[in-house]
CSV table of C-alpha atoms and ligand atoms in Angstrom, one decimal:
chain,number,residue,atom,x,y,z
D,155,UNK,CA,-6.1,-29.7,-11.2
D,156,UNK,CA,-4.8,-28.0,-14.3
D,157,UNK,CA,-6.0,-24.4,-14.5
D,158,UNK,CA,-5.6,-21.9,-17.3
D,159,UNK,CA,-5.4,-18.1,-16.8
D,160,UNK,CA,-5.8,-15.3,-19.2
D,161,UNK,CA,-6.0,-11.5,-19.1
D,162,UNK,CA,-8.2,-9.8,-21.7
D,163,UNK,CA,-9.2,-6.2,-22.8
D,164,UNK,CA,-7.4,-3.1,-21.8
D,165,UNK,CA,-4.6,-3.6,-19.2
D,166,UNK,CA,-5.0,-2.3,-15.7
D,167,UNK,CA,-2.9,-2.1,-12.6
D,168,UNK,CA,-3.3,-5.2,-10.4
D,169,UNK,CA,-3.6,-7.8,-13.2
D,170,UNK,CA,-0.3,-9.3,-12.1
D,171,UNK,CA,-1.4,-9.3,-8.5
D,172,UNK,CA,-4.4,-11.5,-9.4
D,173,UNK,CA,-2.3,-13.9,-11.4
D,174,UNK,CA,0.3,-14.2,-8.6
D,175,UNK,CA,-2.4,-14.8,-5.9
D,176,UNK,CA,-4.3,-17.5,-7.9
D,177,UNK,CA,-1.1,-19.3,-8.8
D,178,UNK,CA,0.4,-19.2,-5.3
D,179,UNK,CA,-2.7,-20.4,-3.6
D,180,UNK,CA,-3.4,-23.0,-6.3
D,181,UNK,CA,0.1,-24.5,-6.0
D,182,UNK,CA,0.6,-24.2,-2.3
D,183,UNK,CA,-2.9,-25.2,-1.2
D,184,UNK,CA,-4.4,-27.3,-4.0
D,185,UNK,CA,-1.3,-28.7,-5.7
D,186,UNK,CA,-2.6,-27.2,-9.0
D,187,UNK,CA,-0.7,-26.8,-12.2
D,188,UNK,CA,-1.2,-23.7,-14.3
D,189,UNK,CA,-0.9,-22.7,-17.9
D,190,UNK,CA,-1.0,-19.0,-19.0
D,191,UNK,CA,-2.8,-18.1,-22.3
D,192,UNK,CA,-1.1,-15.1,-23.7
D,193,UNK,CA,-2.7,-12.0,-25.3
D,194,UNK,CA,-6.2,-12.5,-24.0
D,195,UNK,CA,-8.6,-14.7,-26.0
D,196,UNK,CA,-6.1,-14.7,-28.9
D,197,UNK,CA,-3.9,-17.0,-26.8
D,198,UNK,CA,-6.7,-19.5,-26.5
D,199,UNK,CA,-7.8,-19.2,-30.1
D,200,UNK,CA,-4.2,-19.7,-31.5
D,201,UNK,CA,-2.9,-21.9,-28.6
D,202,UNK,CA,-0.3,-19.4,-27.4
D,203,UNK,CA,0.7,-20.4,-23.9
D,204,UNK,CA,3.4,-19.7,-21.3
D,205,UNK,CA,4.6,-21.5,-18.2
D,206,UNK,CA,2.9,-20.2,-15.1
D,207,UNK,CA,4.8,-21.6,-12.1
D,208,UNK,CA,6.1,-20.0,-8.9
D,209,UNK,CA,9.1,-18.6,-10.6
D,210,UNK,CA,7.0,-17.0,-13.3
D,211,UNK,CA,4.9,-15.0,-10.7
D,212,UNK,CA,7.9,-14.1,-8.4
D,213,UNK,CA,8.3,-10.3,-8.0
D,214,UNK,CA,5.2,-9.3,-10.1
D,215,UNK,CA,2.9,-8.1,-7.3
D,216,UNK,CA,3.8,-4.3,-7.7
D,217,UNK,CA,4.2,-4.4,-11.5
D,218,UNK,CA,1.6,-2.8,-13.8
D,219,UNK,CA,0.6,-4.4,-17.1
D,220,UNK,CA,0.3,-8.1,-17.3
D,221,UNK,CA,2.9,-10.8,-17.7
D,222,UNK,CA,0.4,-12.7,-19.9
D,223,UNK,CA,0.0,-9.6,-22.1
D,224,UNK,CA,-3.5,-8.8,-23.4
D,225,UNK,CA,-5.6,-8.0,-26.5
D,226,UNK,CA,-9.2,-7.1,-27.5
D,227,UNK,CA,-9.6,-10.4,-29.5
D,228,UNK,CA,-13.2,-11.6,-29.7
D,229,UNK,CA,-13.3,-15.4,-30.6
D,230,UNK,CA,-16.9,-15.0,-31.8
D,231,UNK,CA,-15.7,-12.8,-34.6
D,232,UNK,CA,-13.3,-15.5,-35.9
D,233,UNK,CA,-14.3,-18.6,-38.0
D,234,UNK,CA,-15.2,-21.4,-35.5
D,235,UNK,CA,-13.6,-19.2,-32.9
D,236,UNK,CA,-15.5,-20.5,-29.9
D,237,UNK,CA,-15.1,-24.2,-31.0
D,238,UNK,CA,-11.4,-23.6,-31.5
D,239,UNK,CA,-11.1,-22.2,-28.0
D,240,UNK,CA,-12.8,-25.3,-26.5
D,241,UNK,CA,-10.4,-27.6,-28.5
D,242,UNK,CA,-7.3,-25.7,-27.5
D,243,UNK,CA,-8.3,-25.8,-23.8
D,244,UNK,CA,-8.9,-29.6,-24.1
D,245,UNK,CA,-5.6,-30.1,-25.9
D,246,UNK,CA,-3.8,-28.3,-23.0
D,247,UNK,CA,-5.6,-30.5,-20.5
D,248,UNK,CA,-7.2,-27.4,-18.9
D,249,UNK,CA,-9.9,-28.4,-16.4
D,250,UNK,CA,-10.9,-24.8,-15.4
D,251,UNK,CA,-10.1,-21.4,-16.8
D,252,UNK,CA,-9.7,-18.1,-14.9
D,253,UNK,CA,-10.6,-15.2,-17.2
D,254,UNK,CA,-9.5,-11.8,-15.9
D,255,UNK,CA,-11.2,-8.9,-17.7
D,256,UNK,CA,-14.0,-6.5,-18.2
D,257,UNK,CA,-17.5,-6.9,-19.8
D,258,UNK,CA,-16.1,-8.0,-23.2
D,259,UNK,CA,-13.9,-10.7,-21.7
D,260,UNK,CA,-16.8,-11.8,-19.5
D,261,UNK,CA,-19.2,-12.0,-22.4
D,262,UNK,CA,-16.8,-14.6,-24.1
D,263,UNK,CA,-16.5,-16.4,-20.8
D,264,UNK,CA,-20.3,-16.7,-20.6
D,265,UNK,CA,-20.4,-18.2,-24.1
D,266,UNK,CA,-17.7,-20.7,-23.3
D,267,UNK,CA,-19.5,-21.6,-20.0
D,268,UNK,CA,-22.6,-22.5,-22.1
D,269,UNK,CA,-20.3,-24.8,-24.1
D,270,UNK,CA,-19.4,-26.7,-20.9
D,271,UNK,CA,-16.0,-25.0,-20.2
D,272,UNK,CA,-15.5,-24.6,-16.5
D,273,UNK,CA,-14.8,-20.9,-16.1
D,274,UNK,CA,-14.5,-18.3,-13.3
D,275,UNK,CA,-14.2,-14.6,-14.1
D,276,UNK,CA,-12.3,-11.8,-12.3
D,277,UNK,CA,-13.6,-8.2,-12.7
D,278,UNK,CA,-11.0,-5.9,-14.1
D,279,UNK,CA,-11.4,-2.4,-15.5
D,280,UNK,CA,-10.2,1.0,-14.5
D,281,UNK,CA,-13.6,2.2,-15.7
D,282,UNK,CA,-15.2,0.4,-12.7
D,283,UNK,CA,-18.4,-0.2,-14.7
D,284,UNK,CA,-19.0,-4.0,-14.3
D,285,UNK,CA,-22.3,-4.7,-12.6
D,286,UNK,CA,-22.6,-7.0,-9.6
D,287,UNK,CA,-19.4,-5.8,-7.8
D,288,UNK,CA,-18.8,-2.8,-5.7
D,289,UNK,CA,-15.3,-2.2,-7.2
D,290,UNK,CA,-13.1,-3.5,-10.0
D,291,UNK,CA,-9.4,-3.6,-9.2
D,292,UNK,CA,-7.4,-1.0,-11.1
D,293,UNK,CA,-10.0,1.7,-10.5
D,294,UNK,CA,-8.4,3.0,-7.3
D,295,UNK,CA,-5.0,3.3,-9.0
D,296,UNK,CA,-6.5,5.2,-11.9
D,297,UNK,CA,-8.4,7.6,-9.6
D,298,UNK,CA,-5.2,8.3,-7.6
D,299,UNK,CA,-3.3,9.0,-10.8
D,300,UNK,CA,-6.0,11.3,-12.0
D,301,UNK,CA,-6.4,13.1,-8.7
D,302,UNK,CA,-2.7,13.8,-8.5
D,303,UNK,CA,-2.8,15.1,-12.1
D,304,UNK,CA,-5.7,17.4,-11.1
D,305,UNK,CA,-3.7,18.7,-8.1
D,306,UNK,CA,-0.8,19.5,-10.4
D,307,UNK,CA,-3.0,21.2,-12.9
D,308,UNK,CA,-4.5,23.3,-10.2
D,309,UNK,CA,-1.3,25.1,-9.4
D,310,UNK,CA,-0.5,25.9,-13.0
D,311,UNK,CA,-4.2,27.0,-13.7
D,312,UNK,CA,-3.9,29.3,-10.7
D,313,UNK,CA,-0.6,30.7,-11.8
D,314,UNK,CA,-1.9,31.6,-15.2
D,315,UNK,CA,-5.6,32.6,-14.5
D,316,UNK,CA,-6.6,29.8,-16.8
D,317,UNK,CA,-9.4,27.2,-17.1
D,318,UNK,CA,-7.8,23.8,-17.3
D,319,UNK,CA,-9.8,20.9,-18.8
D,320,UNK,CA,-8.6,17.4,-17.6
D,321,UNK,CA,-9.8,14.5,-19.8
D,322,UNK,CA,-9.9,11.2,-18.0
D,323,UNK,CA,-10.9,7.7,-19.1
D,324,UNK,CA,-14.4,6.3,-18.8
D,325,UNK,CA,-16.1,5.1,-21.9
D,326,UNK,CA,-19.7,4.4,-20.7
D,327,UNK,CA,-19.5,5.6,-17.1
D,328,UNK,CA,-17.9,8.5,-15.3
D,329,UNK,CA,-16.5,6.7,-12.2
D,330,UNK,CA,-13.0,8.0,-12.6
D,331,UNK,CA,-14.2,11.5,-13.5
D,332,UNK,CA,-16.5,11.7,-10.4
D,333,UNK,CA,-14.1,10.2,-7.9
D,334,UNK,CA,-11.0,12.2,-9.1
D,335,UNK,CA,-13.1,15.3,-9.8
D,336,UNK,CA,-14.5,15.4,-6.3
D,337,UNK,CA,-11.2,14.4,-4.7
D,338,UNK,CA,-9.3,17.0,-6.7
D,339,UNK,CA,-11.8,19.8,-6.1
D,340,UNK,CA,-12.9,20.3,-9.7
D,341,UNK,CA,-15.4,23.1,-10.5
D,342,UNK,CA,-17.2,21.2,-13.2
D,343,UNK,CA,-17.4,17.4,-13.7
D,344,UNK,CA,-18.8,16.0,-16.9
D,345,UNK,CA,-19.9,12.3,-17.1
D,346,UNK,CA,-21.4,10.1,-19.8
D,347,UNK,CA,-24.4,9.6,-17.4
D,348,UNK,CA,-25.6,13.2,-17.8
D,349,UNK,CA,-25.3,14.8,-21.3
D,350,UNK,CA,-24.2,18.4,-20.7
D,351,UNK,CA,-25.1,21.8,-22.2
D,352,UNK,CA,-21.9,23.6,-23.1
D,353,UNK,CA,-23.6,27.0,-22.5
D,354,UNK,CA,-24.4,26.0,-19.0
D,355,UNK,CA,-20.8,24.9,-18.4
D,356,UNK,CA,-19.6,28.3,-19.6
D,357,UNK,CA,-22.2,30.0,-17.4
D,358,UNK,CA,-21.1,28.1,-14.4
D,359,UNK,CA,-17.5,29.1,-15.0
D,360,UNK,CA,-18.4,32.8,-15.6
D,361,UNK,CA,-20.4,32.9,-12.3
D,362,UNK,CA,-17.4,31.4,-10.4
D,363,UNK,CA,-15.0,34.0,-11.9
D,364,UNK,CA,-17.6,36.8,-11.2
D,365,UNK,CA,-17.2,35.7,-7.5
D,366,UNK,CA,-13.6,36.6,-7.7
D,367,UNK,CA,-12.0,33.3,-8.6
D,368,UNK,CA,-9.6,33.6,-11.5
D,369,UNK,CA,-9.0,30.0,-12.5
D,370,UNK,CA,-11.2,26.9,-12.8
D,371,UNK,CA,-10.8,23.1,-13.3
D,372,UNK,CA,-13.1,21.1,-15.5
D,373,UNK,CA,-12.9,17.3,-15.4
D,374,UNK,CA,-14.4,15.4,-18.3
D,375,UNK,CA,-14.8,11.6,-18.8
D,376,UNK,CA,-13.7,10.8,-22.4
D,377,UNK,CA,-17.2,9.4,-22.9
D,378,UNK,CA,-19.0,12.6,-21.6
D,379,UNK,CA,-21.6,13.7,-24.1
D,380,UNK,CA,-22.8,17.0,-25.4
D,381,UNK,CA,-26.6,17.5,-25.3
D,382,UNK,CA,-28.0,16.8,-28.7
D,383,UNK,CA,-31.4,17.3,-30.3
D,384,UNK,CA,-30.7,14.3,-32.5
D,385,UNK,CA,-30.4,11.9,-29.5
D,386,UNK,CA,-31.6,13.8,-26.4
D,387,UNK,CA,-31.4,10.7,-24.2
D,388,UNK,CA,-27.8,9.8,-24.9
D,389,UNK,CA,-26.3,13.0,-26.3
D,390,UNK,CA,-23.3,13.2,-28.6
D,391,UNK,CA,-19.8,11.9,-27.6
D,392,UNK,CA,-16.5,13.0,-29.2
D,393,UNK,CA,-15.1,10.1,-31.2
D,394,UNK,CA,-11.5,9.8,-32.4
D,395,UNK,CA,-11.9,6.8,-34.6
D,396,UNK,CA,-15.2,5.4,-36.0
D,397,UNK,CA,-13.7,2.1,-36.9
D,398,UNK,CA,-15.0,-0.5,-34.4
D,399,UNK,CA,-12.9,-3.1,-32.5
D,400,UNK,CA,-14.0,-6.8,-32.4
D,401,UNK,CA,-16.3,-6.0,-29.5
D,402,UNK,CA,-18.0,-3.2,-31.4
D,403,UNK,CA,-16.4,-0.2,-29.6
D,404,UNK,CA,-15.4,3.0,-31.4
D,405,UNK,CA,-12.3,4.8,-30.1
D,406,UNK,CA,-13.3,7.8,-27.9
D,407,UNK,CA,-11.0,10.6,-26.8
D,408,UNK,CA,-10.6,14.2,-27.8
D,409,UNK,CA,-13.4,15.8,-25.7
D,410,UNK,CA,-10.8,17.7,-23.6
D,411,UNK,CA,-9.6,19.8,-26.5
D,412,UNK,CA,-13.1,20.3,-27.9
D,413,UNK,CA,-14.3,21.6,-24.5
D,414,UNK,CA,-11.3,23.8,-24.1
D,415,UNK,CA,-12.0,25.5,-27.4
D,416,UNK,CA,-15.7,25.9,-26.8
D,417,UNK,CA,-15.2,27.2,-23.2
D,418,UNK,CA,-12.7,29.8,-24.3
D,419,UNK,CA,-14.9,30.9,-27.1
D,420,UNK,CA,-17.9,31.4,-24.8
D,421,UNK,CA,-16.2,32.8,-21.7
D,422,UNK,CA,-13.1,34.6,-23.0
D,423,UNK,CA,-11.1,32.8,-20.3
D,424,UNK,CA,-7.8,31.4,-21.6
D,425,UNK,CA,-8.3,27.6,-21.5
D,426,UNK,CA,-6.0,24.6,-21.9
D,427,UNK,CA,-6.7,20.8,-22.0
D,428,UNK,CA,-4.7,17.9,-20.6
D,429,UNK,CA,-5.5,14.4,-21.8
D,430,UNK,CA,-4.4,11.8,-19.2
D,431,UNK,CA,-5.1,8.8,-21.5
D,432,UNK,CA,-3.2,5.6,-20.9
D,433,UNK,CA,-1.1,7.2,-18.0
D,434,UNK,CA,-4.2,6.1,-15.9
D,435,UNK,CA,-3.7,2.5,-16.8
D,436,UNK,CA,0.1,2.3,-16.4
D,437,UNK,CA,2.4,1.7,-13.4
D,438,UNK,CA,2.2,0.2,-10.0
D,439,UNK,CA,-1.1,-0.6,-8.4
D,440,UNK,CA,-2.1,1.2,-5.1
D,441,UNK,CA,-2.2,-0.9,-1.9
D,442,UNK,CA,-6.0,-0.9,-2.2
D,443,UNK,CA,-5.8,-2.5,-5.6
D,444,UNK,CA,-3.1,-5.0,-4.6
D,445,UNK,CA,-5.3,-6.1,-1.7
D,446,UNK,CA,-8.4,-6.3,-3.9
D,447,UNK,CA,-6.6,-8.1,-6.7
D,448,UNK,CA,-5.0,-10.6,-4.3
D,449,UNK,CA,-8.4,-11.3,-2.7
D,450,UNK,CA,-9.9,-11.8,-6.2
D,451,UNK,CA,-7.1,-14.1,-7.2
D,452,UNK,CA,-7.4,-16.3,-4.1
D,453,UNK,CA,-11.2,-16.1,-4.4
D,454,UNK,CA,-11.1,-17.3,-8.0
D,455,UNK,CA,-9.0,-20.3,-7.3
D,456,UNK,CA,-11.2,-21.2,-4.3
D,457,UNK,CA,-14.3,-20.9,-6.5
D,458,UNK,CA,-12.7,-23.3,-9.0
D,459,UNK,CA,-12.1,-25.8,-6.3
D,460,UNK,CA,-15.6,-25.5,-5.0
D,461,UNK,CA,-16.6,-26.6,-8.5
D,462,UNK,CA,-18.2,-23.3,-9.4
D,463,UNK,CA,-18.4,-22.2,-13.0
D,464,UNK,CA,-20.0,-19.5,-15.1
D,465,UNK,CA,-19.4,-17.1,-12.2
D,466,UNK,CA,-17.4,-14.1,-11.4
D,467,UNK,CA,-15.7,-13.1,-8.1
D,468,UNK,CA,-17.1,-9.8,-6.8
D,469,UNK,CA,-16.8,-7.5,-3.9
D,470,UNK,CA,-19.9,-7.0,-1.8
D,471,UNK,CA,-19.2,-4.6,1.0
D,472,UNK,CA,-16.1,-6.1,2.5
D,473,UNK,CA,-16.8,-9.7,1.4
D,474,UNK,CA,-15.5,-11.5,-1.7
D,475,UNK,CA,-18.4,-13.5,-3.2
D,476,UNK,CA,-19.3,-15.1,-6.5
D,477,UNK,CA,-22.1,-14.0,-8.8
D,478,UNK,CA,-23.3,-15.4,-12.2
D,479,UNK,CA,-21.3,-13.9,-15.0
D,480,UNK,CA,-24.6,-13.0,-16.7
D,481,UNK,CA,-25.4,-10.6,-13.9
D,482,UNK,CA,-22.1,-8.8,-14.4
D,483,UNK,CA,-22.5,-8.3,-18.2
D,484,UNK,CA,-26.2,-7.6,-18.2
D,485,UNK,CA,-25.8,-3.8,-18.0
D,486,UNK,CA,-23.1,-1.2,-17.5
D,487,UNK,CA,-22.9,0.0,-13.8
D,488,UNK,CA,-23.3,3.8,-14.0
D,489,UNK,CA,-22.5,6.5,-11.5
D,490,UNK,CA,-25.5,6.8,-9.2
D,491,UNK,CA,-27.5,10.0,-8.5
D,492,UNK,CA,-26.2,10.0,-4.9
D,493,UNK,CA,-22.6,10.7,-6.0
D,494,UNK,CA,-23.7,13.2,-8.7
D,495,UNK,CA,-25.7,15.0,-6.0
D,496,UNK,CA,-22.5,15.2,-3.8
D,497,UNK,CA,-20.7,16.9,-6.7
D,498,UNK,CA,-23.6,19.2,-7.5
D,499,UNK,CA,-24.0,20.1,-3.8
D,500,UNK,CA,-20.5,21.6,-3.8
D,501,UNK,CA,-21.4,24.3,-6.4
D,502,UNK,CA,-23.9,27.0,-6.8
D,503,UNK,CA,-27.0,26.2,-8.7
D,504,UNK,CA,-27.6,27.8,-12.1
D,505,UNK,CA,-30.9,29.5,-12.6
D,506,UNK,CA,-33.1,27.5,-14.9
D,507,UNK,CA,-33.2,28.7,-18.5
D,508,UNK,CA,-36.8,29.9,-18.2
D,509,UNK,CA,-35.9,32.0,-15.1
D,510,UNK,CA,-33.2,33.7,-17.1
D,511,UNK,CA,-35.5,34.4,-20.0
K,227,F6P,O1,-12.1,0.0,-21.0
K,227,F6P,C1,-11.0,0.6,-20.4
K,227,F6P,C2,-10.5,1.8,-21.3
K,227,F6P,O2,-9.4,2.3,-20.6
K,227,F6P,C3,-11.6,2.8,-21.6
K,227,F6P,O3,-11.7,3.8,-20.6
K,227,F6P,C4,-11.0,3.4,-22.9
K,227,F6P,O4,-12.0,4.0,-23.7
K,227,F6P,C5,-10.4,2.3,-23.5
K,227,F6P,O5,-10.1,1.3,-22.5
K,227,F6P,C6,-9.1,2.6,-24.3
K,227,F6P,O6,-8.8,1.4,-25.0
K,227,F6P,P1,-7.4,1.3,-25.8
K,227,F6P,O7,-6.3,1.0,-24.8
K,227,F6P,O8,-7.7,0.1,-26.7
K,227,F6P,O9,-7.2,2.5,-26.6
C-alpha cells in the first residue's frame, strides 16, 4: 500500500519517533511504500514531498523537531484548498494518509475524511489538550524541561530572596503548568482553566513570606487569565500578537512579565520572570515520549491496514486504541478539578474576601 505521512502544527519532541515507527512497521510487516508531505498541510496543498524509506528514518528516534518539517497551514483558508489536497494525494497514488498533529491538524483530517480520503490521525501536542486520549506524546518531555527549569530557578530565587515567575506553554489548558508546578514545588500555579485574582496571588505570597519563607515560585501557563468583569467566565489572557493564524489563534505569551510587575507592586518583594517558550518544544524526547510515539506510529499503520479511516490513535490507560477524530476535536481537554485540588491541597487556604471585610 502507498501511505502518505505529514506532521502539522507546532513541532513537538517525538514526531520523528512516530514517523520512524510507522515507516519501519509498514515496510517490514506490510511491504508498504511511503511518501512524506513536507511542512504540514502546505506539502499536500502544494505537492511538496520527500522520500520516506528506511534510510530516511535511520537515526531519527532521539531527534527533536520533524524531518518532514511543519507549518500551521489550513487548506480550508486557501482557494479550493481541500479539493487540491484530494487531487495531490491521488496524483501521488496515496491510498491512506497518516496525519500527525493537534486539534488543528485533526480538524483538516476530519474534513478530508468526509471527502473520502482514507486518513488516520496521531495526537501530538506538548499542551496535552486533545480529547479522547490520556496523553499526547511530547507532553512528558515538555513537563520534564519545565520541571528542571523550575528546580534551577528555585536555587536562584532562594539565593536572592526573590519571587520568580516561570511562564510555561499551554494555550487553552494548563497541563504543563500543573504537572511541572506540582513536580517543581511551585507556591502558586496559574492555569487557563481558573481565571485568577492578582490580589489573591499577592496575598498568598505575603502569607507565605509572613511564615518566614523568603522566596517563592509562581508557575503560570501562557494562557492563564486575569479575572475580568468584562468576561467573568473566561477572564482576560495576555496576548502578544492579535493577528490570527490560519486556524484563528492569536499569539499568547508575556503573562510572566506582567505578573512579575504586578506581584512586585503589590507585595514589595523583588520579582523576576523567566519565559521558557520554545525551549519546551525542542530537543530529544524522553523515554516515555519515545515509547508513546513509537506505539502511536505502529498503532497508526496497523489501523491503516485494518481499513480504518477518520480515526485517531489514542492511549486509554495502558492500551493503544482508535477513536473517531470527531471525538478528539469536539472540545479541548482541560485540567480536571482532581489535579487542581492536589495543587490547592499543598497550600494554606486564603480567607474568603467577605471574611476579611
Ligand atoms: O500548540 C502548542 C503551542 O506550543 C502552544 O502552547 C503555544 O501557544 C503555541 O504552540 C506557540 O506556537 P508558535 O510556535 O507558532 O509560536
